[in-house]
PDB file of C-alpha atoms in Angstrom:
ATOM      1  CA  UNK A   1       4.878  31.318 -39.128  1.00  0.00           C
ATOM      2  CA  UNK A   2       2.127  32.524 -41.451  1.00  0.00           C
ATOM      3  CA  UNK A   3       2.212  31.808 -45.203  1.00  0.00           C
ATOM      4  CA  UNK A   4       4.746  29.034 -44.569  1.00  0.00           C
ATOM      5  CA  UNK A   5       4.139  25.503 -45.830  1.00  0.00           C
ATOM      6  CA  UNK A   6       5.014  22.460 -43.744  1.00  0.00           C
ATOM      7  CA  UNK A   7       7.517  20.237 -45.561  1.00  0.00           C
ATOM      8  CA  UNK A   8       8.241  17.568 -42.962  1.00  0.00           C
ATOM      9  CA  UNK A   9       9.529  16.758 -39.521  1.00  0.00           C
ATOM     10  CA  UNK A  10      13.203  16.802 -38.591  1.00  0.00           C
ATOM     11  CA  UNK A  11      14.088  13.693 -36.585  1.00  0.00           C
ATOM     12  CA  UNK A  12      17.084  12.001 -35.047  1.00  0.00           C
ATOM     13  CA  UNK A  13      17.275   8.576 -33.431  1.00  0.00           C
ATOM     14  CA  UNK A  14      13.538   7.994 -33.803  1.00  0.00           C
ATOM     15  CA  UNK A  15      12.617  11.248 -32.077  1.00  0.00           C
ATOM     16  CA  UNK A  16      11.338  14.637 -33.255  1.00  0.00           C
ATOM     17  CA  UNK A  17      13.924  17.418 -33.375  1.00  0.00           C
ATOM     18  CA  UNK A  18      11.994  20.067 -35.280  1.00  0.00           C
ATOM     19  CA  UNK A  19       9.819  21.053 -38.243  1.00  0.00           C
ATOM     20  CA  UNK A  20      11.043  21.717 -41.773  1.00  0.00           C
ATOM     21  CA  UNK A  21       9.350  24.418 -43.836  1.00  0.00           C
ATOM     22  CA  UNK A  22       9.002  24.462 -47.609  1.00  0.00           C
ATOM     23  CA  UNK A  23      11.431  27.356 -47.927  1.00  0.00           C
ATOM     24  CA  UNK A  24      14.157  25.338 -46.220  1.00  0.00           C
ATOM     25  CA  UNK A  25      13.952  26.834 -42.727  1.00  0.00           C
ATOM     26  CA  UNK A  26      13.932  24.490 -39.740  1.00  0.00           C
ATOM     27  CA  UNK A  27      12.215  25.226 -36.448  1.00  0.00           C
ATOM     28  CA  UNK A  28      13.685  23.267 -33.494  1.00  0.00           C
ATOM     29  CA  UNK A  29      11.165  21.465 -31.286  1.00  0.00           C
ATOM     30  CA  UNK A  30      11.024  18.607 -28.795  1.00  0.00           C
ATOM     31  CA  UNK A  31       7.281  18.137 -29.364  1.00  0.00           C
ATOM     32  CA  UNK A  32       5.321  18.675 -32.584  1.00  0.00           C
ATOM     33  CA  UNK A  33       1.515  18.668 -32.643  1.00  0.00           C
ATOM     34  CA  UNK A  34       0.240  17.545 -36.036  1.00  0.00           C
ATOM     35  CA  UNK A  35      -3.168  19.248 -35.973  1.00  0.00           C
ATOM     36  CA  UNK A  36      -4.052  19.649 -39.635  1.00  0.00           C
ATOM     37  CA  UNK A  37      -7.463  19.739 -41.286  1.00  0.00           C
ATOM     38  CA  UNK A  38      -9.144  16.677 -42.769  1.00  0.00           C
ATOM     39  CA  UNK A  39      -8.356  17.837 -46.321  1.00  0.00           C
ATOM     40  CA  UNK A  40      -4.582  18.140 -45.761  1.00  0.00           C
ATOM     41  CA  UNK A  41      -3.767  15.574 -48.422  1.00  0.00           C
ATOM     42  CA  UNK A  42      -0.110  16.644 -48.873  1.00  0.00           C
ATOM     43  CA  UNK A  43       0.440  15.947 -45.169  1.00  0.00           C
ATOM     44  CA  UNK A  44      -1.077  12.489 -45.526  1.00  0.00           C
ATOM     45  CA  UNK A  45       1.237  11.843 -48.477  1.00  0.00           C
ATOM     46  CA  UNK A  46       4.216  13.022 -46.417  1.00  0.00           C
ATOM     47  CA  UNK A  47       3.200  10.776 -43.508  1.00  0.00           C
ATOM     48  CA  UNK A  48       2.996   7.759 -45.806  1.00  0.00           C
ATOM     49  CA  UNK A  49       6.393   8.533 -47.343  1.00  0.00           C
ATOM     50  CA  UNK A  50       7.864   9.001 -43.850  1.00  0.00           C
ATOM     51  CA  UNK A  51       6.454   5.574 -42.927  1.00  0.00           C
ATOM     52  CA  UNK A  52       4.400   6.823 -40.029  1.00  0.00           C
ATOM     53  CA  UNK A  53       1.826   4.326 -38.815  1.00  0.00           C
ATOM     54  CA  UNK A  54      -1.419   5.066 -40.677  1.00  0.00           C
ATOM     55  CA  UNK A  55      -4.733   3.286 -41.033  1.00  0.00           C
ATOM     56  CA  UNK A  56      -7.836   3.879 -43.175  1.00  0.00           C
ATOM     57  CA  UNK A  57     -10.868   5.318 -41.411  1.00  0.00           C
ATOM     58  CA  UNK A  58     -14.600   5.170 -42.182  1.00  0.00           C
ATOM     59  CA  UNK A  59     -16.193   8.366 -43.464  1.00  0.00           C
ATOM     60  CA  UNK A  60     -19.341   9.530 -45.247  1.00  0.00           C
ATOM     61  CA  UNK A  61     -19.908  10.962 -48.716  1.00  0.00           C
ATOM     62  CA  UNK A  62     -22.899  12.307 -50.580  1.00  0.00           C
ATOM     63  CA  UNK A  63     -24.379  15.601 -51.762  1.00  0.00           C
ATOM     64  CA  UNK A  64     -25.599  18.963 -50.594  1.00  0.00           C
ATOM     65  CA  UNK A  65     -29.405  18.965 -50.343  1.00  0.00           C
ATOM     66  CA  UNK A  66     -30.992  22.393 -50.756  1.00  0.00           C
ATOM     67  CA  UNK A  67     -34.593  23.494 -50.091  1.00  0.00           C
ATOM     68  CA  UNK A  68     -36.163  26.935 -49.944  1.00  0.00           C
ATOM     69  CA  UNK A  69     -35.706  28.094 -46.351  1.00  0.00           C
ATOM     70  CA  UNK A  70     -39.445  28.795 -46.177  1.00  0.00           C
ATOM     71  CA  UNK A  71     -40.077  25.081 -46.799  1.00  0.00           C
ATOM     72  CA  UNK A  72     -37.836  24.030 -43.920  1.00  0.00           C
ATOM     73  CA  UNK A  73     -39.501  26.625 -41.688  1.00  0.00           C
ATOM     74  CA  UNK A  74     -42.908  25.143 -42.542  1.00  0.00           C
ATOM     75  CA  UNK A  75     -41.698  21.595 -41.869  1.00  0.00           C
ATOM     76  CA  UNK A  76     -40.147  22.450 -38.508  1.00  0.00           C
ATOM     77  CA  UNK A  77     -42.454  25.183 -37.187  1.00  0.00           C
ATOM     78  CA  UNK A  78     -45.820  24.236 -38.685  1.00  0.00           C
ATOM     79  CA  UNK A  79     -48.398  26.992 -38.346  1.00  0.00           C
ATOM     80  CA  UNK A  80     -45.882  29.174 -36.482  1.00  0.00           C
ATOM     81  CA  UNK A  81     -43.642  29.382 -39.577  1.00  0.00           C
ATOM     82  CA  UNK A  82     -42.960  32.962 -40.570  1.00  0.00           C
ATOM     83  CA  UNK A  83     -43.285  34.370 -37.053  1.00  0.00           C
ATOM     84  CA  UNK A  84     -40.811  37.276 -36.813  1.00  0.00           C
ATOM     85  CA  UNK A  85     -39.339  36.030 -33.517  1.00  0.00           C
ATOM     86  CA  UNK A  86     -38.449  32.593 -34.916  1.00  0.00           C
ATOM     87  CA  UNK A  87     -34.996  32.098 -36.479  1.00  0.00           C
ATOM     88  CA  UNK A  88     -34.532  30.238 -39.770  1.00  0.00           C
ATOM     89  CA  UNK A  89     -35.268  26.603 -38.937  1.00  0.00           C
ATOM     90  CA  UNK A  90     -32.567  23.964 -38.485  1.00  0.00           C
ATOM     91  CA  UNK A  91     -32.858  20.193 -38.883  1.00  0.00           C
ATOM     92  CA  UNK A  92     -31.048  16.922 -38.181  1.00  0.00           C
ATOM     93  CA  UNK A  93     -32.422  13.909 -40.041  1.00  0.00           C
ATOM     94  CA  UNK A  94     -31.117  10.362 -40.144  1.00  0.00           C
ATOM     95  CA  UNK A  95     -32.176   6.895 -41.249  1.00  0.00           C
ATOM     96  CA  UNK A  96     -30.820   3.500 -42.325  1.00  0.00           C
ATOM     97  CA  UNK A  97     -30.883   2.240 -45.904  1.00  0.00           C
ATOM     98  CA  UNK A  98     -29.359  -0.916 -47.375  1.00  0.00           C
ATOM     99  CA  UNK A  99     -27.248  -1.451 -44.272  1.00  0.00           C
ATOM    100  CA  UNK A 100     -25.799   2.065 -44.290  1.00  0.00           C
ATOM    101  CA  UNK A 101     -26.391   5.176 -42.262  1.00  0.00           C
ATOM    102  CA  UNK A 102     -27.906   8.057 -44.239  1.00  0.00           C
ATOM    103  CA  UNK A 103     -27.979  11.383 -42.445  1.00  0.00           C
ATOM    104  CA  UNK A 104     -27.881  15.156 -42.683  1.00  0.00           C
ATOM    105  CA  UNK A 105     -24.604  16.852 -41.832  1.00  0.00           C
ATOM    106  CA  UNK A 106     -23.494  20.460 -41.284  1.00  0.00           C
ATOM    107  CA  UNK A 107     -26.936  21.983 -41.822  1.00  0.00           C
ATOM    108  CA  UNK A 108     -26.831  25.645 -42.916  1.00  0.00           C
ATOM    109  CA  UNK A 109     -30.105  27.534 -42.363  1.00  0.00           C
ATOM    110  CA  UNK A 110     -30.428  30.679 -44.442  1.00  0.00           C
ATOM    111  CA  UNK A 111     -27.156  29.679 -46.080  1.00  0.00           C
ATOM    112  CA  UNK A 112     -25.278  28.951 -49.257  1.00  0.00           C
ATOM    113  CA  UNK A 113     -23.713  25.961 -51.000  1.00  0.00           C
ATOM    114  CA  UNK A 114     -20.103  26.869 -51.749  1.00  0.00           C
ATOM    115  CA  UNK A 115     -17.287  25.330 -53.828  1.00  0.00           C
ATOM    116  CA  UNK A 116     -14.543  23.785 -51.678  1.00  0.00           C
ATOM    117  CA  UNK A 117     -12.214  21.937 -54.047  1.00  0.00           C
ATOM    118  CA  UNK A 118      -8.527  21.784 -53.113  1.00  0.00           C
ATOM    119  CA  UNK A 119      -7.250  20.040 -56.247  1.00  0.00           C
ATOM    120  CA  UNK A 120      -7.568  20.742 -59.985  1.00  0.00           C
ATOM    121  CA  UNK A 121     -10.307  19.005 -61.977  1.00  0.00           C
ATOM    122  CA  UNK A 122     -12.331  18.167 -58.911  1.00  0.00           C
ATOM    123  CA  UNK A 123     -15.668  19.457 -57.609  1.00  0.00           C
ATOM    124  CA  UNK A 124     -16.326  19.529 -53.861  1.00  0.00           C
ATOM    125  CA  UNK A 125     -19.303  21.220 -52.199  1.00  0.00           C
ATOM    126  CA  UNK A 126     -19.688  22.538 -48.690  1.00  0.00           C
ATOM    127  CA  UNK A 127     -22.166  24.766 -46.895  1.00  0.00           C
ATOM    128  CA  UNK A 128     -22.051  27.993 -44.915  1.00  0.00           C
ATOM    129  CA  UNK A 129     -24.381  30.504 -43.291  1.00  0.00           C
ATOM    130  CA  UNK A 130     -23.620  34.170 -42.747  1.00  0.00           C
ATOM    131  CA  UNK A 131     -24.329  35.515 -39.263  1.00  0.00           C
ATOM    132  CA  UNK A 132     -27.754  36.893 -40.216  1.00  0.00           C
ATOM    133  CA  UNK A 133     -28.804  33.616 -41.896  1.00  0.00           C
ATOM    134  CA  UNK A 134     -30.797  35.710 -44.336  1.00  0.00           C
ATOM    135  CA  UNK A 135     -30.419  33.667 -47.527  1.00  0.00           C
ATOM    136  CA  UNK A 136     -33.582  32.289 -49.152  1.00  0.00           C
ATOM    137  CA  UNK A 137     -32.046  28.809 -49.095  1.00  0.00           C
ATOM    138  CA  UNK A 138     -31.406  26.052 -46.562  1.00  0.00           C
ATOM    139  CA  UNK A 139     -28.862  23.333 -47.249  1.00  0.00           C
ATOM    140  CA  UNK A 140     -27.203  20.410 -45.533  1.00  0.00           C
ATOM    141  CA  UNK A 141     -24.853  17.638 -46.415  1.00  0.00           C
ATOM    142  CA  UNK A 142     -26.892  14.487 -47.086  1.00  0.00           C
ATOM    143  CA  UNK A 143     -24.404  11.658 -46.802  1.00  0.00           C
ATOM    144  CA  UNK A 144     -23.997   7.887 -46.735  1.00  0.00           C
ATOM    145  CA  UNK A 145     -21.520   5.983 -44.573  1.00  0.00           C
ATOM    146  CA  UNK A 146     -18.630   4.236 -46.319  1.00  0.00           C
ATOM    147  CA  UNK A 147     -15.633   2.313 -45.062  1.00  0.00           C
ATOM    148  CA  UNK A 148     -12.588   0.295 -46.089  1.00  0.00           C
ATOM    149  CA  UNK A 149     -14.902  -2.396 -47.441  1.00  0.00           C
ATOM    150  CA  UNK A 150     -15.916   0.175 -50.094  1.00  0.00           C
ATOM    151  CA  UNK A 151     -12.548   1.686 -50.943  1.00  0.00           C
ATOM    152  CA  UNK A 152      -9.853  -0.771 -49.819  1.00  0.00           C
ATOM    153  CA  UNK A 153      -7.563  -1.302 -46.869  1.00  0.00           C
ATOM    154  CA  UNK A 154      -4.533   0.764 -47.932  1.00  0.00           C
ATOM    155  CA  UNK A 155      -3.835   3.722 -45.620  1.00  0.00           C
ATOM    156  CA  UNK A 156      -4.551   6.284 -48.359  1.00  0.00           C
ATOM    157  CA  UNK A 157      -7.322   4.325 -50.093  1.00  0.00           C
ATOM    158  CA  UNK A 158      -9.972   6.655 -48.652  1.00  0.00           C
ATOM    159  CA  UNK A 159      -8.204   9.682 -50.132  1.00  0.00           C
ATOM    160  CA  UNK A 160      -8.148   7.990 -53.545  1.00  0.00           C
ATOM    161  CA  UNK A 161     -11.856   7.177 -53.159  1.00  0.00           C
ATOM    162  CA  UNK A 162     -12.719  10.796 -52.361  1.00  0.00           C
ATOM    163  CA  UNK A 163     -10.619  12.047 -55.267  1.00  0.00           C
ATOM    164  CA  UNK A 164     -12.319   9.681 -57.726  1.00  0.00           C
ATOM    165  CA  UNK A 165     -15.761  10.999 -56.715  1.00  0.00           C
ATOM    166  CA  UNK A 166     -14.603  14.610 -56.971  1.00  0.00           C
ATOM    167  CA  UNK A 167     -13.153  14.043 -60.426  1.00  0.00           C
ATOM    168  CA  UNK A 168     -16.340  12.272 -61.556  1.00  0.00           C
ATOM    169  CA  UNK A 169     -18.354  15.268 -60.329  1.00  0.00           C
ATOM    170  CA  UNK A 170     -16.056  17.616 -62.245  1.00  0.00           C
ATOM    171  CA  UNK A 171     -16.547  15.656 -65.467  1.00  0.00           C
ATOM    172  CA  UNK A 172     -20.308  15.386 -65.007  1.00  0.00           C
ATOM    173  CA  UNK A 173     -20.504  19.094 -64.220  1.00  0.00           C
ATOM    174  CA  UNK A 174     -18.816  19.945 -67.507  1.00  0.00           C
ATOM    175  CA  UNK A 175     -15.872  21.892 -66.054  1.00  0.00           C
ATOM    176  CA  UNK A 176     -15.488  25.442 -64.715  1.00  0.00           C
ATOM    177  CA  UNK A 177     -16.420  24.112 -61.243  1.00  0.00           C
ATOM    178  CA  UNK A 178     -20.070  23.765 -62.254  1.00  0.00           C
ATOM    179  CA  UNK A 179     -21.626  21.153 -59.976  1.00  0.00           C
ATOM    180  CA  UNK A 180     -23.676  18.169 -61.174  1.00  0.00           C
ATOM    181  CA  UNK A 181     -27.184  18.410 -59.765  1.00  0.00           C
ATOM    182  CA  UNK A 182     -30.509  16.579 -59.798  1.00  0.00           C
ATOM    183  CA  UNK A 183     -33.935  17.528 -58.551  1.00  0.00           C
ATOM    184  CA  UNK A 184     -35.049  15.496 -55.532  1.00  0.00           C
ATOM    185  CA  UNK A 185     -38.189  14.365 -57.337  1.00  0.00           C
ATOM    186  CA  UNK A 186     -36.140  13.114 -60.281  1.00  0.00           C
ATOM    187  CA  UNK A 187     -33.825  11.142 -57.976  1.00  0.00           C
ATOM    188  CA  UNK A 188     -36.792   9.379 -56.396  1.00  0.00           C
ATOM    189  CA  UNK A 189     -38.369   8.750 -59.809  1.00  0.00           C
ATOM    190  CA  UNK A 190     -35.125   7.330 -61.213  1.00  0.00           C
ATOM    191  CA  UNK A 191     -34.758   9.826 -64.046  1.00  0.00           C
ATOM    192  CA  UNK A 192     -32.116  12.360 -65.006  1.00  0.00           C
ATOM    193  CA  UNK A 193     -32.879  16.036 -64.510  1.00  0.00           C
ATOM    194  CA  UNK A 194     -33.027  18.278 -67.550  1.00  0.00           C
ATOM    195  CA  UNK A 195     -33.459  21.483 -65.522  1.00  0.00           C
ATOM    196  CA  UNK A 196     -32.534  22.632 -62.033  1.00  0.00           C
ATOM    197  CA  UNK A 197     -34.221  25.180 -59.759  1.00  0.00           C
ATOM    198  CA  UNK A 198     -32.670  28.439 -58.664  1.00  0.00           C
ATOM    199  CA  UNK A 199     -29.829  27.549 -56.294  1.00  0.00           C
ATOM    200  CA  UNK A 200     -27.337  29.312 -54.035  1.00  0.00           C
ATOM    201  CA  UNK A 201     -24.327  27.501 -55.550  1.00  0.00           C
ATOM    202  CA  UNK A 202     -22.029  29.530 -57.742  1.00  0.00           C
ATOM    203  CA  UNK A 203     -20.580  29.104 -60.429  1.00  0.00           C
ATOM    204  CA  UNK A 204     -23.759  27.146 -61.245  1.00  0.00           C
ATOM    205  CA  UNK A 205     -25.304  23.730 -61.788  1.00  0.00           C
ATOM    206  CA  UNK A 206     -25.346  21.139 -64.542  1.00  0.00           C
ATOM    207  CA  UNK A 207     -28.552  19.033 -64.545  1.00  0.00           C
ATOM    208  CA  UNK A 208     -27.757  15.328 -64.771  1.00  0.00           C
ATOM    209  CA  UNK A 209     -28.319  11.917 -63.207  1.00  0.00           C
ATOM    210  CA  UNK A 210     -26.162  11.694 -60.079  1.00  0.00           C
ATOM    211  CA  UNK A 211     -26.144   7.917 -60.437  1.00  0.00           C
ATOM    212  CA  UNK A 212     -23.375   8.552 -62.988  1.00  0.00           C
ATOM    213  CA  UNK A 213     -21.165  10.036 -60.262  1.00  0.00           C
ATOM    214  CA  UNK A 214     -21.517   7.557 -57.385  1.00  0.00           C
ATOM    215  CA  UNK A 215     -20.892   3.823 -57.147  1.00  0.00           C
ATOM    216  CA  UNK A 216     -24.248   2.080 -57.431  1.00  0.00           C
ATOM    217  CA  UNK A 217     -24.453   0.738 -53.831  1.00  0.00           C
ATOM    218  CA  UNK A 218     -23.898   4.216 -52.415  1.00  0.00           C
ATOM    219  CA  UNK A 219     -26.357   5.932 -54.727  1.00  0.00           C
ATOM    220  CA  UNK A 220     -29.071   3.355 -54.048  1.00  0.00           C
ATOM    221  CA  UNK A 221     -28.618   3.805 -50.293  1.00  0.00           C
ATOM    222  CA  UNK A 222     -28.778   7.582 -50.717  1.00  0.00           C
ATOM    223  CA  UNK A 223     -31.929   7.312 -52.843  1.00  0.00           C
ATOM    224  CA  UNK A 224     -33.637   4.955 -50.389  1.00  0.00           C
ATOM    225  CA  UNK A 225     -32.746   7.207 -47.464  1.00  0.00           C
ATOM    226  CA  UNK A 226     -34.269  10.174 -49.265  1.00  0.00           C
ATOM    227  CA  UNK A 227     -37.383   8.137 -50.000  1.00  0.00           C
ATOM    228  CA  UNK A 228     -37.708   7.383 -46.284  1.00  0.00           C
ATOM    229  CA  UNK A 229     -37.433  11.075 -45.416  1.00  0.00           C
ATOM    230  CA  UNK A 230     -40.018  11.920 -48.073  1.00  0.00           C
ATOM    231  CA  UNK A 231     -42.427   9.354 -46.607  1.00  0.00           C
ATOM    232  CA  UNK A 232     -42.005  10.594 -43.039  1.00  0.00           C
ATOM    233  CA  UNK A 233     -41.595  14.361 -43.407  1.00  0.00           C
ATOM    234  CA  UNK A 234     -44.522  16.262 -44.965  1.00  0.00           C
ATOM    235  CA  UNK A 235     -43.216  18.896 -47.368  1.00  0.00           C
ATOM    236  CA  UNK A 236     -39.771  17.310 -47.763  1.00  0.00           C
ATOM    237  CA  UNK A 237     -40.441  16.378 -51.394  1.00  0.00           C
ATOM    238  CA  UNK A 238     -40.584  19.975 -52.600  1.00  0.00           C
ATOM    239  CA  UNK A 239     -40.442  20.613 -56.378  1.00  0.00           C
ATOM    240  CA  UNK A 240     -37.463  22.970 -55.917  1.00  0.00           C
ATOM    241  CA  UNK A 241     -35.469  20.653 -53.650  1.00  0.00           C
ATOM    242  CA  UNK A 242     -32.186  19.811 -55.379  1.00  0.00           C
ATOM    243  CA  UNK A 243     -29.177  17.566 -54.754  1.00  0.00           C
ATOM    244  CA  UNK A 244     -25.819  19.152 -55.591  1.00  0.00           C
ATOM    245  CA  UNK A 245     -22.713  16.963 -55.846  1.00  0.00           C
ATOM    246  CA  UNK A 246     -20.409  16.110 -54.300  1.00  0.00           C
ATOM    247  CA  UNK A 247     -19.925  16.359 -50.523  1.00  0.00           C
ATOM    248  CA  UNK A 248     -16.813  14.258 -49.803  1.00  0.00           C
ATOM    249  CA  UNK A 249     -14.955  16.058 -47.018  1.00  0.00           C
ATOM    250  CA  UNK A 250     -17.137  15.167 -44.025  1.00  0.00           C
ATOM    251  CA  UNK A 251     -14.209  13.772 -42.026  1.00  0.00           C
ATOM    252  CA  UNK A 252     -10.694  12.444 -42.366  1.00  0.00           C
ATOM    253  CA  UNK A 253     -10.339   9.258 -44.441  1.00  0.00           C
ATOM    254  CA  UNK A 254      -7.060   8.493 -42.637  1.00  0.00           C
ATOM    255  CA  UNK A 255      -6.080   8.018 -39.002  1.00  0.00           C
ATOM    256  CA  UNK A 256      -2.499   8.866 -38.045  1.00  0.00           C
ATOM    257  CA  UNK A 257      -1.956   6.213 -35.384  1.00  0.00           C
ATOM    258  CA  UNK A 258      -0.964   7.267 -31.868  1.00  0.00           C
ATOM    259  CA  UNK A 259      -0.309   5.444 -28.616  1.00  0.00           C
ATOM    260  CA  UNK A 260      -3.442   5.535 -26.431  1.00  0.00           C
ATOM    261  CA  UNK A 261      -1.471   6.503 -23.320  1.00  0.00           C
ATOM    262  CA  UNK A 262       1.256   8.901 -24.490  1.00  0.00           C
ATOM    263  CA  UNK A 263      -0.765  10.139 -27.508  1.00  0.00           C
ATOM    264  CA  UNK A 264       2.474  10.108 -29.523  1.00  0.00           C
ATOM    265  CA  UNK A 265       2.980   8.418 -32.857  1.00  0.00           C
ATOM    266  CA  UNK A 266       4.500   4.967 -32.271  1.00  0.00           C
ATOM    267  CA  UNK A 267       6.664   5.660 -35.316  1.00  0.00           C
ATOM    268  CA  UNK A 268       8.205   8.902 -34.061  1.00  0.00           C
ATOM    269  CA  UNK A 269       8.539   9.957 -30.416  1.00  0.00           C
ATOM    270  CA  UNK A 270       7.521  13.550 -29.795  1.00  0.00           C
ATOM    271  CA  UNK A 271       5.035  13.690 -32.687  1.00  0.00           C
ATOM    272  CA  UNK A 272       1.460  14.143 -31.497  1.00  0.00           C
ATOM    273  CA  UNK A 273      -1.292  13.576 -34.112  1.00  0.00           C
ATOM    274  CA  UNK A 274      -4.301  15.580 -32.980  1.00  0.00           C
ATOM    275  CA  UNK A 275      -7.790  16.640 -33.950  1.00  0.00           C
ATOM    276  CA  UNK A 276      -9.997  16.048 -36.937  1.00  0.00           C
ATOM    277  CA  UNK A 277      -7.329  15.832 -39.626  1.00  0.00           C
ATOM    278  CA  UNK A 278      -5.421  13.183 -37.701  1.00  0.00           C
ATOM    279  CA  UNK A 279      -8.588  11.111 -37.339  1.00  0.00           C
ATOM    280  CA  UNK A 280      -9.417  11.809 -33.674  1.00  0.00           C
ATOM    281  CA  UNK A 281     -12.378  14.182 -33.869  1.00  0.00           C
ATOM    282  CA  UNK A 282     -15.551  14.784 -35.826  1.00  0.00           C
ATOM    283  CA  UNK A 283     -16.004  18.543 -35.681  1.00  0.00           C
ATOM    284  CA  UNK A 284     -14.903  21.809 -34.109  1.00  0.00           C
ATOM    285  CA  UNK A 285     -15.721  21.064 -30.470  1.00  0.00           C
ATOM    286  CA  UNK A 286     -14.405  17.495 -30.428  1.00  0.00           C
ATOM    287  CA  UNK A 287     -11.214  18.665 -32.177  1.00  0.00           C
ATOM    288  CA  UNK A 288     -10.715  21.338 -29.515  1.00  0.00           C
ATOM    289  CA  UNK A 289     -11.199  18.807 -26.732  1.00  0.00           C
ATOM    290  CA  UNK A 290      -8.712  16.462 -28.369  1.00  0.00           C
ATOM    291  CA  UNK A 291      -6.245  19.352 -28.475  1.00  0.00           C
ATOM    292  CA  UNK A 292      -6.685  19.763 -24.718  1.00  0.00           C
ATOM    293  CA  UNK A 293      -5.919  16.057 -24.230  1.00  0.00           C
ATOM    294  CA  UNK A 294      -2.774  16.343 -26.342  1.00  0.00           C
ATOM    295  CA  UNK A 295      -1.592  19.465 -24.483  1.00  0.00           C
ATOM    296  CA  UNK A 296      -2.050  17.649 -21.175  1.00  0.00           C
ATOM    297  CA  UNK A 297      -0.169  14.639 -22.556  1.00  0.00           C
ATOM    298  CA  UNK A 298       2.775  16.810 -23.633  1.00  0.00           C
ATOM    299  CA  UNK A 299       3.010  18.303 -20.120  1.00  0.00           C
ATOM    300  CA  UNK A 300       2.722  14.858 -18.553  1.00  0.00           C
ATOM    301  CA  UNK A 301       5.286  13.265 -20.856  1.00  0.00           C
ATOM    302  CA  UNK A 302       7.723  16.159 -20.426  1.00  0.00           C
ATOM    303  CA  UNK A 303       7.444  16.004 -16.649  1.00  0.00           C
ATOM    304  CA  UNK A 304       8.155  12.287 -16.627  1.00  0.00           C
TER     305      UNK A 304
END
């Protein structure tokens, strides 16, 4: 049912009987797979209101870090950089800082930083590469691990934490989905940026001090992680390297609890939370594999 919004599950006697759509239609079903994306906040709100078993889940938040693609090629390929048979270079970098993991995520060679907000008065960044990977820029999420100790133990506390960062980025960006940004060199020097380099992000950047957007412990961990990369990776501290905020949607901040054997929600028989949005995967491949597990569980449970 395309262009149809999910409005809830129809149940009877503690068991699924169908799905209710926003227009009022009901689709009968004995099994419902809840396989939403990790930004499906209305579904999380519905699950909380329906008193499904939920729990907060660790995640990671940070920025998009962009370099000229030629700089990344030089870092990764050395003297072979620029060879016509070499593709735009890719990287995966990670370190530890102040007791937190700091790592690159969803690296996009020859790509673009794109707006990805799903709510008003919020700024969210993401990255993408077209098939030719022919952009002059390379970007990746550069994120810091956070958990319930940072945002609270309530089942939707992680969602509220993400939203607060996104709204802070919106305010610091000055509106119109402009993103707050800071040159890498300025971050490491502890000063606000007054200019930003040319960048792939549209509608544009607002130079600032990203310390105004993030809680201090997170920003200090991010800064120290960047300093470690700069010390270990020649060329990393490029004058046109820029941090663009904020990257908050790395994974689901909520886990919709399921029984480890039946894979059904303990709150509602026949409801199968699945994939990344339900808190059981960390990307495309792992979400697909979790879907296979759920499909096998439905067959097994039906047969029994």
